[in-house]
Amino acid sequence: MEFKIKTGELANQKTPCLVLGVFESRKLSGPGEAIDKASEGHLTKVLRRGDLDGETGRLLMLYDVPGVNSDRVLLVGCGKRKELDRTAYRKAVAAAVGLLNETQTVEALCTLPELAPDGLGLYGAVRETATTTLDKVYRYDQTRREDKKAPKHPLKRLNLWVSKKQDRGTVERAVRHGAAIGRGVALAKDLGNLPGNICTPAYLAERALAQQHQNLQVQILEEQEMEALGMGALLSVSRGSRQPAKLIILDYRGGEEGAKPIVLVGKGLTFDAGGISLKPSEAMDEMKFDMCGGASVLGTLLAAADLGLPVNLIGVVPSSENLPDGDANKPGDIVTSMSGQTIEILNTDAEGRLILCDALTYCERFSPAVVIDLATLTGACVVALGKHASGLFAPEDELAEELLEAGDTAGDRAWRMPLWEDYQQQLDSNFADMANIGGRDAGAITAACFLSRYTKKYPWAHLDIAGTAWLSGKEKGATGRPVPLLTQFLLRRSGELAESGTE
Ligand code: BES
Ligand code: MN
Ligand code: ZN
């Protein structure tokens, strides 16, 4: 997908399709008014017939509009002017792009960012247009027959029209940021959507290695090396699988030498059957998405490297399967983690925290500025927050606020949950330093409490993305979340948004 910026007289623009926003009660937007004038009231006339009421996402394609150079004009309902927030704006852009893509319109000129959606500003609106467009034209095709890979002529170029020439710099930056986020999201989706028989720990490691370039070094630790490091918790999970575990480490050096790195740790569990504590079979296929945290680490590193962000950034992805087997973990087994703390495994399906705790201990060697882990960790988090927000856990308020804000700004929200000491006792064990489950109550919180015992040596935050990393039902598929939140966090931390007019 290519985005180009256009300015100048709108009616004179030569394009296969001009996209215009229309508000409820047939109110035209700025660009719409200009076209209405050039066509001597053609739009007003059409709208008066009542074919488009302006409801968000409704569409009306017009041909042969007099006085304009464009082959077609696509009217897009944007709802009430006062209610045009990010959600409505996204819906309008997605509807327009969906139609252009389906009708095999290869190129179009979009004026929607000029509608100035509430709270976004021009930078935000343009960036949102880019990410929503990429999101909408995304297709998973890797395991489909060649001739089933549709459409043949998808939307390839979305030109963005802006009224003021002097905004060019802001808009270019917004496109650059939006496109990088979109690419990172697409990578995370691709990896997430792949089935467990293809996307194994070794496959994830290969894909990480393929990302390697001058500023991005990739290292893969094998089971033997993990053994030497004492990663007894991680290795206990992979013992029940024929696929060897991998610890994937990506090291991007964009910042100053010696500047402390930001470390992202992503759960890369390529299939979670639950192990001996076997899951029920209903929707178990969705447990191929249990590596979405790892996929988002790769996606975010791709976006950061794409943008050449001036930060040092490390990605760590512990990757394994969780299957029942004669050699698998059994309820009651006790393992020793890399930290030296012992863990009684009361439920083998609580495996995410077992592979994460060793990866988190491993992170100490980087003297990190901050460690953020992302994991499809608990069904309880889905019960609490549904599919709308990721669960955020962080002992420090300042870091929590920073991440919440990043999520708000990127339209990829998180919601903070408590990490109070009161919950820790639920992890008490009669036989080990801790149990790997904390009972029925507050499952998402006790999982975070478990991780907190391995992250004492650096500032840390945990994102439970069990509800946000993929959609179910007819829309089944990975979402690429929280790549937008994390990239926004990095853009902010690296000072890339400090220039005026970018937020
Ligand atoms: N990967 C799952 C969490 C999950 C479940 C994510 C459903 C999305 C949808 C995780 O490994 C798991 O099985 N967690 C258990 C923990 C429990 C045994 C304490 C869960 O949530 O049921
Ligand atoms: Mn599990
Ligand atoms: Zn899992």
Coordinates of C-alpha atoms and ligand atoms in Angstrom, one line a residue:
M1 CA 0.0 0.0 0.0
E2 CA 1.2 3.4 -1.0
F3 CA 0.1 6.7 0.6
K4 CA 0.8 10.0 -1.2
I5 CA -0.1 13.5 -0.1
K6 CA -1.9 15.8 -2.4
T7 CA -2.8 19.4 -2.2
G8 CA -4.4 21.9 -4.5
E9 CA -7.8 22.5 -6.1
L10 CA -10.0 19.4 -5.2
A11 CA -12.3 19.5 -8.3
N12 CA -9.2 19.4 -10.6
Q13 CA -7.7 16.3 -9.1
K14 CA -7.6 13.4 -11.5
T15 CA -8.3 10.2 -9.7
P16 CA -10.3 7.0 -10.2
C17 CA -12.3 7.8 -7.1
L18 CA -12.7 10.8 -4.8
V19 CA -13.7 10.0 -1.2
L20 CA -15.9 12.6 0.6
G21 CA -17.4 12.6 4.0
V22 CA -21.1 13.4 4.6
F23 CA -22.6 14.2 8.0
E24 CA -26.1 13.3 9.2
S25 CA -28.9 15.5 7.9
R26 CA -27.1 15.7 4.6
K27 CA -24.5 18.1 5.9
L28 CA -21.4 18.3 3.7
S29 CA -17.8 18.7 5.1
G30 CA -15.3 21.3 3.8
P31 CA -14.0 19.2 0.9
G32 CA -17.6 18.1 0.2
E33 CA -18.7 21.8 0.0
A34 CA -16.0 22.5 -2.5
I35 CA -17.1 19.7 -4.8
D36 CA -20.7 20.7 -4.4
K37 CA -19.8 24.1 -5.6
A38 CA -17.7 22.9 -8.5
S39 CA -20.6 20.7 -9.6
E40 CA -23.1 23.4 -9.2
G41 CA -25.0 21.8 -6.4
H42 CA -24.9 18.2 -7.7
L43 CA -24.1 16.7 -4.3
T44 CA -26.9 18.6 -2.6
K45 CA -29.3 17.5 -5.2
V46 CA -28.3 13.8 -4.8
L47 CA -28.5 14.0 -1.0
R48 CA -31.9 15.6 -1.1
R49 CA -33.2 12.5 -2.8
G50 CA -32.5 10.7 0.5
D51 CA -30.2 7.8 -0.7
L52 CA -27.6 8.6 2.0
D53 CA -28.6 9.8 5.4
G54 CA -25.1 10.2 6.7
E55 CA -25.2 7.3 9.1
T56 CA -21.6 6.3 9.9
G57 CA -20.2 3.9 7.4
R58 CA -23.0 4.2 4.9
L59 CA -21.7 4.6 1.3
L60 CA -23.0 6.0 -2.0
M61 CA -21.0 5.9 -5.2
L62 CA -21.6 8.6 -7.7
Y63 CA -20.6 8.6 -11.4
D64 CA -20.2 11.5 -13.8
V65 CA -20.4 14.2 -11.3
P66 CA -20.3 17.4 -13.4
G67 CA -17.4 19.9 -13.0
V68 CA -15.0 17.5 -11.3
N69 CA -12.0 15.7 -12.8
S70 CA -12.5 12.5 -10.8
D71 CA -14.0 9.4 -12.4
R72 CA -16.2 8.7 -9.4
V73 CA -17.1 10.2 -6.1
L74 CA -17.6 8.0 -3.1
L75 CA -19.8 9.6 -0.4
V76 CA -19.1 8.2 3.1
G77 CA -21.5 8.7 6.0
C78 CA -19.7 10.0 9.1
G79 CA -22.6 10.3 11.5
K80 CA -23.2 13.5 13.5
R81 CA -20.5 16.1 13.3
K82 CA -20.3 16.4 17.1
E83 CA -20.0 12.6 17.5
L84 CA -17.1 12.1 15.1
D85 CA -14.6 10.5 17.5
R86 CA -11.9 7.9 16.7
T87 CA -14.3 5.0 16.7
A88 CA -16.7 6.6 14.2
Y89 CA -13.9 7.9 12.1
R90 CA -12.3 4.4 11.9
K91 CA -15.7 2.9 10.9
A92 CA -16.1 5.5 8.1
V93 CA -12.6 4.9 6.8
A94 CA -12.9 1.1 7.0
A95 CA -16.2 1.2 5.1
A96 CA -14.8 3.3 2.3
V97 CA -11.6 1.3 2.0
G98 CA -13.5 -1.9 2.1
L99 CA -15.7 -0.9 -0.8
L100 CA -12.7 0.4 -2.8
N101 CA -10.8 -2.8 -2.2
E102 CA -13.8 -5.1 -3.1
T103 CA -14.6 -3.2 -6.3
Q104 CA -10.9 -3.5 -7.3
T105 CA -10.4 0.3 -7.3
V106 CA -6.6 0.4 -7.4
E107 CA -6.2 4.1 -6.5
A108 CA -8.3 6.7 -4.7
L109 CA -8.0 10.2 -3.3
C110 CA -9.3 10.4 0.3
T111 CA -10.3 13.7 2.0
L112 CA -11.6 12.2 5.2
P113 CA -8.7 13.5 7.5
E114 CA -10.0 17.0 6.8
L115 CA -13.0 16.2 8.8
A116 CA -10.9 16.8 11.9
P117 CA -12.3 14.0 14.1
D118 CA -12.6 14.8 17.8
G119 CA -9.3 14.6 19.7
L120 CA -7.2 13.4 16.8
G121 CA -5.9 16.5 15.1
L122 CA -4.6 16.3 11.6
Y123 CA -1.6 14.2 12.5
G124 CA -3.8 11.7 14.4
A125 CA -6.4 11.6 11.7
V126 CA -3.9 10.9 8.9
R127 CA -2.1 8.3 11.0
E128 CA -5.5 6.6 11.8
T129 CA -6.4 6.7 8.1
A130 CA -3.1 4.9 7.3
T131 CA -3.4 2.2 10.0
T132 CA -7.1 1.6 9.4
T133 CA -6.5 1.3 5.7
L134 CA -3.7 -1.2 6.1
D135 CA -5.8 -3.1 8.7
K136 CA -8.8 -3.3 6.3
V137 CA -6.9 -4.5 3.2
Y138 CA -4.9 -7.1 5.2
R139 CA -5.5 -10.6 4.0
Y140 CA -4.2 -13.8 5.4
D141 CA -3.3 -15.9 2.3
Q142 CA -0.3 -18.0 3.3
T143 CA -2.2 -21.3 3.5
R144 CA -4.7 -20.8 0.6
R145 CA -4.5 -22.1 -3.0
E146 CA -3.1 -19.5 -5.3
D147 CA -6.3 -18.9 -7.3
K148 CA -8.3 -18.4 -4.0
K149 CA -6.1 -15.4 -3.1
A150 CA -8.6 -12.6 -3.8
P151 CA -9.0 -9.8 -4.7
K152 CA -6.9 -9.7 -7.9
H153 CA -6.6 -5.9 -8.0
P154 CA -6.8 -4.6 -4.5
L155 CA -6.5 -1.0 -3.4
K156 CA -2.9 -0.1 -3.9
R157 CA -2.6 3.7 -3.6
L158 CA -4.6 5.8 -1.2
N159 CA -3.7 9.4 -1.8
L160 CA -4.5 11.8 1.0
W161 CA -5.7 15.2 0.3
V162 CA -5.0 18.1 2.7
S163 CA -6.2 21.6 2.2
K164 CA -3.1 23.5 3.6
K165 CA 0.2 23.1 1.9
Q166 CA 2.0 24.1 5.1
D167 CA 0.7 20.9 6.8
R168 CA 2.7 18.7 4.5
G169 CA 5.5 17.9 7.0
T170 CA 3.1 16.9 9.7
V171 CA 1.1 14.8 7.3
E172 CA 4.2 13.1 5.9
R173 CA 5.3 12.2 9.4
A174 CA 1.8 10.8 10.2
V175 CA 1.9 8.6 7.1
R176 CA 5.3 7.3 7.9
H177 CA 4.3 6.5 11.5
G178 CA 1.0 5.0 10.5
A179 CA 2.5 2.9 7.7
A180 CA 5.2 1.5 10.0
I181 CA 2.6 0.6 12.7
G182 CA 0.4 -1.0 10.0
R183 CA 3.3 -3.1 8.8
G184 CA 4.1 -4.2 12.3
V185 CA 0.5 -5.1 12.9
A186 CA 0.4 -7.1 9.6
L187 CA 3.4 -9.1 10.6
A188 CA 1.9 -9.9 14.0
K189 CA -1.4 -10.9 12.4
D190 CA 0.4 -13.1 9.8
L191 CA 2.3 -15.0 12.5
G192 CA -0.7 -15.2 14.8
N193 CA -3.0 -16.6 12.0
L194 CA -0.6 -19.3 11.0
P195 CA -1.6 -22.8 12.3
G196 CA 0.3 -24.5 15.1
N197 CA 1.7 -27.2 12.7
I198 CA 3.5 -24.5 10.7
C199 CA 4.2 -21.8 13.3
T200 CA 6.3 -23.8 15.7
P201 CA 9.0 -22.4 18.0
A202 CA 11.6 -23.1 15.3
Y203 CA 9.5 -21.3 12.7
L204 CA 9.1 -18.2 14.9
A205 CA 12.9 -18.3 15.4
E206 CA 13.4 -18.5 11.6
R207 CA 11.0 -15.5 11.1
A208 CA 12.9 -13.5 13.7
L209 CA 16.2 -14.4 12.0
A210 CA 14.8 -13.2 8.7
Q211 CA 14.3 -9.7 10.3
Q212 CA 18.0 -9.4 11.1
H213 CA 19.9 -6.5 9.6
Q214 CA 22.6 -4.0 10.4
N215 CA 20.9 -2.5 13.4
L216 CA 19.0 -5.5 14.5
Q217 CA 20.8 -8.6 15.7
V218 CA 19.0 -11.8 16.4
Q219 CA 20.1 -14.6 18.6
I220 CA 18.4 -18.0 19.3
L221 CA 19.0 -19.9 22.5
E222 CA 18.5 -23.7 22.2
E223 CA 17.3 -26.0 25.0
Q224 CA 20.8 -26.9 25.9
E225 CA 21.8 -23.3 26.5
M226 CA 18.6 -22.7 28.5
E227 CA 19.4 -25.8 30.5
A228 CA 22.8 -24.3 31.3
L229 CA 21.1 -21.0 32.4
G230 CA 18.9 -23.0 34.8
M231 CA 15.6 -22.3 33.0
G232 CA 13.8 -25.1 34.7
A233 CA 10.3 -23.6 34.5
L234 CA 10.4 -22.8 30.8
L235 CA 12.0 -26.2 29.9
S236 CA 9.4 -28.1 32.0
V237 CA 6.7 -26.8 29.6
S238 CA 8.5 -27.9 26.5
R239 CA 9.3 -31.3 27.8
G240 CA 5.9 -32.5 26.9
S241 CA 6.4 -31.5 23.2
R242 CA 8.3 -32.9 20.3
Q243 CA 9.1 -29.4 19.2
P244 CA 12.2 -28.0 20.9
A245 CA 11.7 -24.7 22.8
K246 CA 13.5 -21.6 21.5
L247 CA 14.4 -18.4 23.3
I248 CA 14.4 -15.7 20.7
I249 CA 16.3 -12.5 21.4
L250 CA 16.2 -9.5 19.1
D251 CA 18.5 -6.6 19.8
Y252 CA 17.8 -3.3 18.0
R253 CA 20.4 -0.6 18.6
G254 CA 19.0 2.7 17.4
G255 CA 19.9 4.8 20.4
E256 CA 23.0 6.0 22.0
E257 CA 25.7 3.5 22.9
G258 CA 25.3 2.6 26.6
A259 CA 21.7 4.0 26.8
K260 CA 19.6 1.5 28.8
P261 CA 17.4 -0.6 26.5
I262 CA 13.6 -0.9 26.6
V263 CA 12.9 -4.7 26.7
L264 CA 9.7 -6.3 25.3
V265 CA 9.0 -9.9 26.4
G266 CA 6.3 -11.8 24.5
K267 CA 4.7 -15.1 25.2
G268 CA 5.4 -17.3 22.2
L269 CA 3.4 -20.4 23.0
T270 CA 2.7 -21.8 19.6
F271 CA 0.0 -24.2 20.7
D272 CA -1.6 -24.5 24.1
A273 CA -3.6 -27.7 24.6
G274 CA -3.3 -27.2 28.3
G275 CA -0.9 -30.2 28.8
I276 CA -2.1 -32.9 31.3
S277 CA -4.6 -30.4 32.6
L278 CA -6.1 -30.7 29.1
K279 CA -8.4 -28.0 27.8
P280 CA -11.9 -28.8 26.6
S281 CA -12.0 -29.3 22.9
E282 CA -14.4 -26.4 22.1
A283 CA -12.5 -23.6 20.3
M284 CA -9.2 -25.2 21.2
D285 CA -8.0 -24.3 17.7
E286 CA -7.8 -20.7 19.0
M287 CA -5.0 -21.7 21.2
K288 CA -2.7 -21.4 18.1
F289 CA -3.0 -17.7 18.9
D290 CA -1.2 -18.2 22.2
M291 CA 2.0 -16.9 20.6
C292 CA 0.5 -13.5 19.8
G293 CA 2.5 -11.8 22.5
G294 CA 5.7 -13.0 20.8
A295 CA 4.3 -12.0 17.4
S296 CA 3.6 -8.5 18.6
V297 CA 7.2 -8.3 19.9
L298 CA 8.4 -9.1 16.4
G299 CA 5.9 -6.6 14.9
T300 CA 6.9 -3.8 17.2
L301 CA 10.6 -4.3 16.5
L302 CA 9.9 -4.3 12.8
A303 CA 8.0 -1.0 13.2
A304 CA 10.7 0.6 15.4
A305 CA 13.5 -0.5 13.0
D306 CA 11.4 0.7 10.0
L307 CA 11.2 4.1 11.5
G308 CA 14.8 4.0 12.6
L309 CA 13.7 5.1 16.1
P310 CA 16.6 6.5 18.2
V311 CA 16.1 3.9 21.0
N312 CA 17.8 0.8 22.1
L313 CA 15.2 -2.0 22.1
I314 CA 15.4 -5.6 22.9
G315 CA 12.8 -8.2 22.2
V316 CA 12.7 -11.6 24.1
V317 CA 10.3 -14.4 23.0
P318 CA 10.2 -17.6 25.0
S319 CA 8.6 -20.1 22.6
S320 CA 7.3 -23.5 23.3
E321 CA 4.2 -25.8 22.8
N322 CA 2.1 -27.0 25.7
L323 CA 0.9 -30.6 25.1
P324 CA 0.0 -33.7 27.0
D325 CA 2.6 -36.4 26.9
G326 CA 4.3 -39.1 29.0
D327 CA 7.1 -36.6 29.7
A328 CA 4.9 -33.6 30.3
N329 CA 4.5 -31.6 33.5
K330 CA 2.1 -33.3 35.9
P331 CA -0.1 -31.5 38.5
G332 CA 2.0 -31.5 41.7
D333 CA 5.3 -31.4 39.9
I334 CA 7.8 -28.9 41.4
V335 CA 10.3 -27.1 39.1
T336 CA 13.1 -24.7 39.9
S337 CA 13.1 -21.5 37.9
M338 CA 16.2 -19.6 36.7
S339 CA 15.7 -17.2 39.7
G340 CA 16.2 -20.1 42.1
Q341 CA 12.6 -19.9 43.3
T342 CA 10.7 -23.2 43.2
I343 CA 7.2 -23.6 41.7
E344 CA 4.6 -26.2 42.4
I345 CA 2.7 -26.8 39.2
L346 CA -0.9 -27.3 40.3
N347 CA -2.3 -26.8 36.8
T348 CA -0.3 -27.5 33.7
D349 CA -2.5 -25.1 31.7
A350 CA -1.0 -22.2 33.6
E351 CA 2.1 -22.5 31.4
G352 CA 2.5 -19.0 30.2
R353 CA 3.8 -17.7 33.5
L354 CA 6.2 -20.6 33.6
I355 CA 7.9 -19.8 30.3
L356 CA 7.7 -16.0 31.0
C357 CA 9.3 -16.1 34.5
D358 CA 12.5 -17.5 33.2
A359 CA 12.5 -15.1 30.2
L360 CA 12.0 -12.2 32.7
T361 CA 14.9 -13.4 34.9
Y362 CA 17.0 -13.5 31.8
C363 CA 16.2 -9.9 31.1
E364 CA 18.2 -8.8 34.2
R365 CA 21.4 -9.0 32.2
F366 CA 20.3 -6.1 30.0
S367 CA 20.1 -3.6 32.9
P368 CA 16.8 -2.5 31.3
A369 CA 15.3 1.0 31.5
V370 CA 12.0 -0.9 31.5
V371 CA 10.6 -4.3 30.8
I372 CA 7.1 -4.7 29.3
D373 CA 5.8 -8.2 28.9
L374 CA 2.8 -9.1 26.7
A375 CA 1.0 -12.3 27.0
T376 CA -2.3 -14.1 26.2
L377 CA -2.1 -15.1 29.8
T378 CA -5.5 -15.7 31.3
G379 CA -9.1 -16.4 30.3
A380 CA -10.0 -14.4 33.4
C381 CA -8.7 -11.2 31.7
V382 CA -11.2 -11.8 28.9
V383 CA -14.0 -12.3 31.4
A384 CA -13.0 -9.0 33.1
L385 CA -12.3 -6.7 30.1
G386 CA -13.7 -8.5 27.1
K387 CA -12.2 -7.8 23.7
H388 CA -11.9 -4.1 24.0
A389 CA -9.0 -3.4 26.4
S390 CA -5.8 -5.2 27.3
G391 CA -5.3 -5.7 31.1
L392 CA -2.4 -3.5 32.3
F393 CA -0.5 -4.3 35.5
A394 CA 2.3 -2.2 36.7
P395 CA 3.6 -1.5 40.2
E396 CA 4.6 2.1 39.4
D397 CA 1.9 4.7 38.6
E398 CA 4.1 6.7 36.3
L399 CA 4.8 3.8 33.9
A400 CA 1.2 2.7 34.1
E401 CA 0.0 6.2 33.1
E402 CA 2.5 6.3 30.3
L403 CA 1.2 3.0 28.8
L404 CA -2.4 3.9 29.3
E405 CA -1.9 7.1 27.5
A406 CA 0.0 5.4 24.7
G407 CA -3.0 3.0 24.3
D408 CA -5.5 5.9 24.2
T409 CA -3.5 7.9 21.7
A410 CA -3.0 4.9 19.4
G411 CA -6.6 3.7 19.6
D412 CA -5.3 0.4 21.2
R413 CA -6.5 0.8 24.7
A414 CA -5.5 -0.9 28.0
W415 CA -7.1 -0.7 31.4
R416 CA -5.2 -0.8 34.6
M417 CA -5.8 -3.6 37.1
P418 CA -4.5 -3.8 40.7
L419 CA -1.4 -5.6 41.7
W420 CA -1.9 -5.3 45.5
E421 CA 0.0 -7.3 48.0
D422 CA -3.3 -8.7 49.3
Y423 CA -3.5 -11.0 46.3
Q424 CA -0.1 -12.5 46.7
Q425 CA -1.0 -15.0 49.4
Q426 CA -3.3 -16.9 46.9
L427 CA 0.0 -18.2 45.4
D428 CA 1.1 -19.9 48.6
S429 CA 2.2 -23.5 48.3
N430 CA 2.7 -26.2 51.0
F431 CA 5.6 -27.7 49.1
A432 CA 7.4 -25.0 47.1
D433 CA 8.1 -21.2 47.1
M434 CA 4.9 -20.6 45.2
A435 CA 2.2 -22.4 43.3
N436 CA 1.6 -21.6 39.6
I437 CA -2.1 -20.8 40.1
G438 CA -4.0 -18.7 42.7
G439 CA -7.4 -20.3 42.7
R440 CA -10.7 -19.2 41.1
D441 CA -10.8 -15.6 42.2
A442 CA -9.0 -12.8 40.4
G443 CA -7.2 -15.1 37.9
A444 CA -5.7 -12.3 35.8
I445 CA -4.4 -10.6 38.9
T446 CA -2.8 -13.6 40.5
A447 CA -1.1 -14.4 37.2
A448 CA 0.4 -10.9 37.2
C449 CA 1.3 -11.4 40.9
F450 CA 3.2 -14.5 39.9
L451 CA 5.2 -12.6 37.3
S452 CA 5.9 -9.7 39.7
R453 CA 8.0 -12.1 41.8
Y454 CA 10.5 -12.3 38.9
T455 CA 10.7 -8.6 38.0
K456 CA 11.9 -7.0 41.2
K457 CA 15.2 -5.8 39.6
Y458 CA 13.8 -3.3 37.0
P459 CA 10.8 -1.2 36.2
W460 CA 8.2 -3.5 34.8
A461 CA 4.7 -3.6 33.3
H462 CA 2.6 -6.6 32.2
L463 CA -0.1 -6.5 29.5
D464 CA -2.6 -9.4 29.5
I465 CA -3.7 -9.5 25.9
A466 CA -5.8 -12.6 26.1
G467 CA -8.9 -10.7 25.0
T468 CA -7.4 -8.3 22.5
A469 CA -4.9 -10.3 20.5
W470 CA -7.4 -12.0 18.3
L471 CA -11.1 -12.1 17.4
S472 CA -13.4 -15.1 17.4
G473 CA -16.4 -16.2 15.4
K474 CA -17.0 -15.0 11.9
E475 CA -14.2 -12.4 12.3
K476 CA -11.7 -15.0 13.6
G477 CA -8.2 -13.8 13.2
A478 CA -5.3 -12.1 14.9
T479 CA -5.6 -8.3 15.5
G480 CA -1.9 -7.4 15.8
R481 CA -2.6 -5.7 19.1
P482 CA -0.8 -4.3 21.1
V483 CA 1.7 -3.3 18.4
P484 CA 0.0 0.2 18.0
L485 CA 0.2 0.8 21.8
L486 CA 3.8 -0.3 22.0
T487 CA 4.9 1.7 19.0
Q488 CA 3.3 4.8 20.3
F489 CA 5.1 4.2 23.6
L490 CA 8.4 4.0 21.7
L491 CA 7.7 7.0 19.6
R492 CA 7.0 9.0 22.7
R493 CA 10.1 7.7 24.6
S494 CA 12.4 8.3 21.7
G495 CA 11.3 11.9 21.4
E496 CA 9.9 11.4 17.9
L497 CA 6.7 13.2 18.8
A498 CA 8.3 16.2 20.5
E499 CA 8.0 18.4 17.4
S500 CA 4.9 20.6 17.5
G501 CA 1.8 19.6 15.5
T502 CA 2.3 15.9 15.8
E503 CA -0.2 15.3 18.5
Ligands
BES1 N1 -3.4 -19.3 27.0 C1 -4.2 -19.5 28.1 C2 -5.0 -18.2 28.4 C3 -6.2 -18.0 27.5 C4 -7.4 -18.8 27.6 C5 -6.2 -16.9 26.6 C6 -8.5 -18.5 26.9 C7 -7.3 -16.7 25.9 C8 -8.5 -17.5 26.0 C9 -3.4 -19.8 29.3 O1 -2.2 -20.5 29.1 C10 -4.3 -20.5 30.2 O2 -4.6 -21.6 29.9 N2 -4.6 -20.0 31.4 C11 -5.4 -20.6 32.3 C12 -4.9 -20.3 33.7 C13 -5.6 -21.1 34.8 C14 -5.3 -22.6 34.6 C15 -5.1 -20.6 36.1 C16 -6.8 -20.0 32.2 O3 -7.0 -18.8 31.9 O4 -7.8 -20.8 32.2
MN2 MN -2.6 -22.6 29.2
ZN3 ZN -1.4 -20.4 27.3

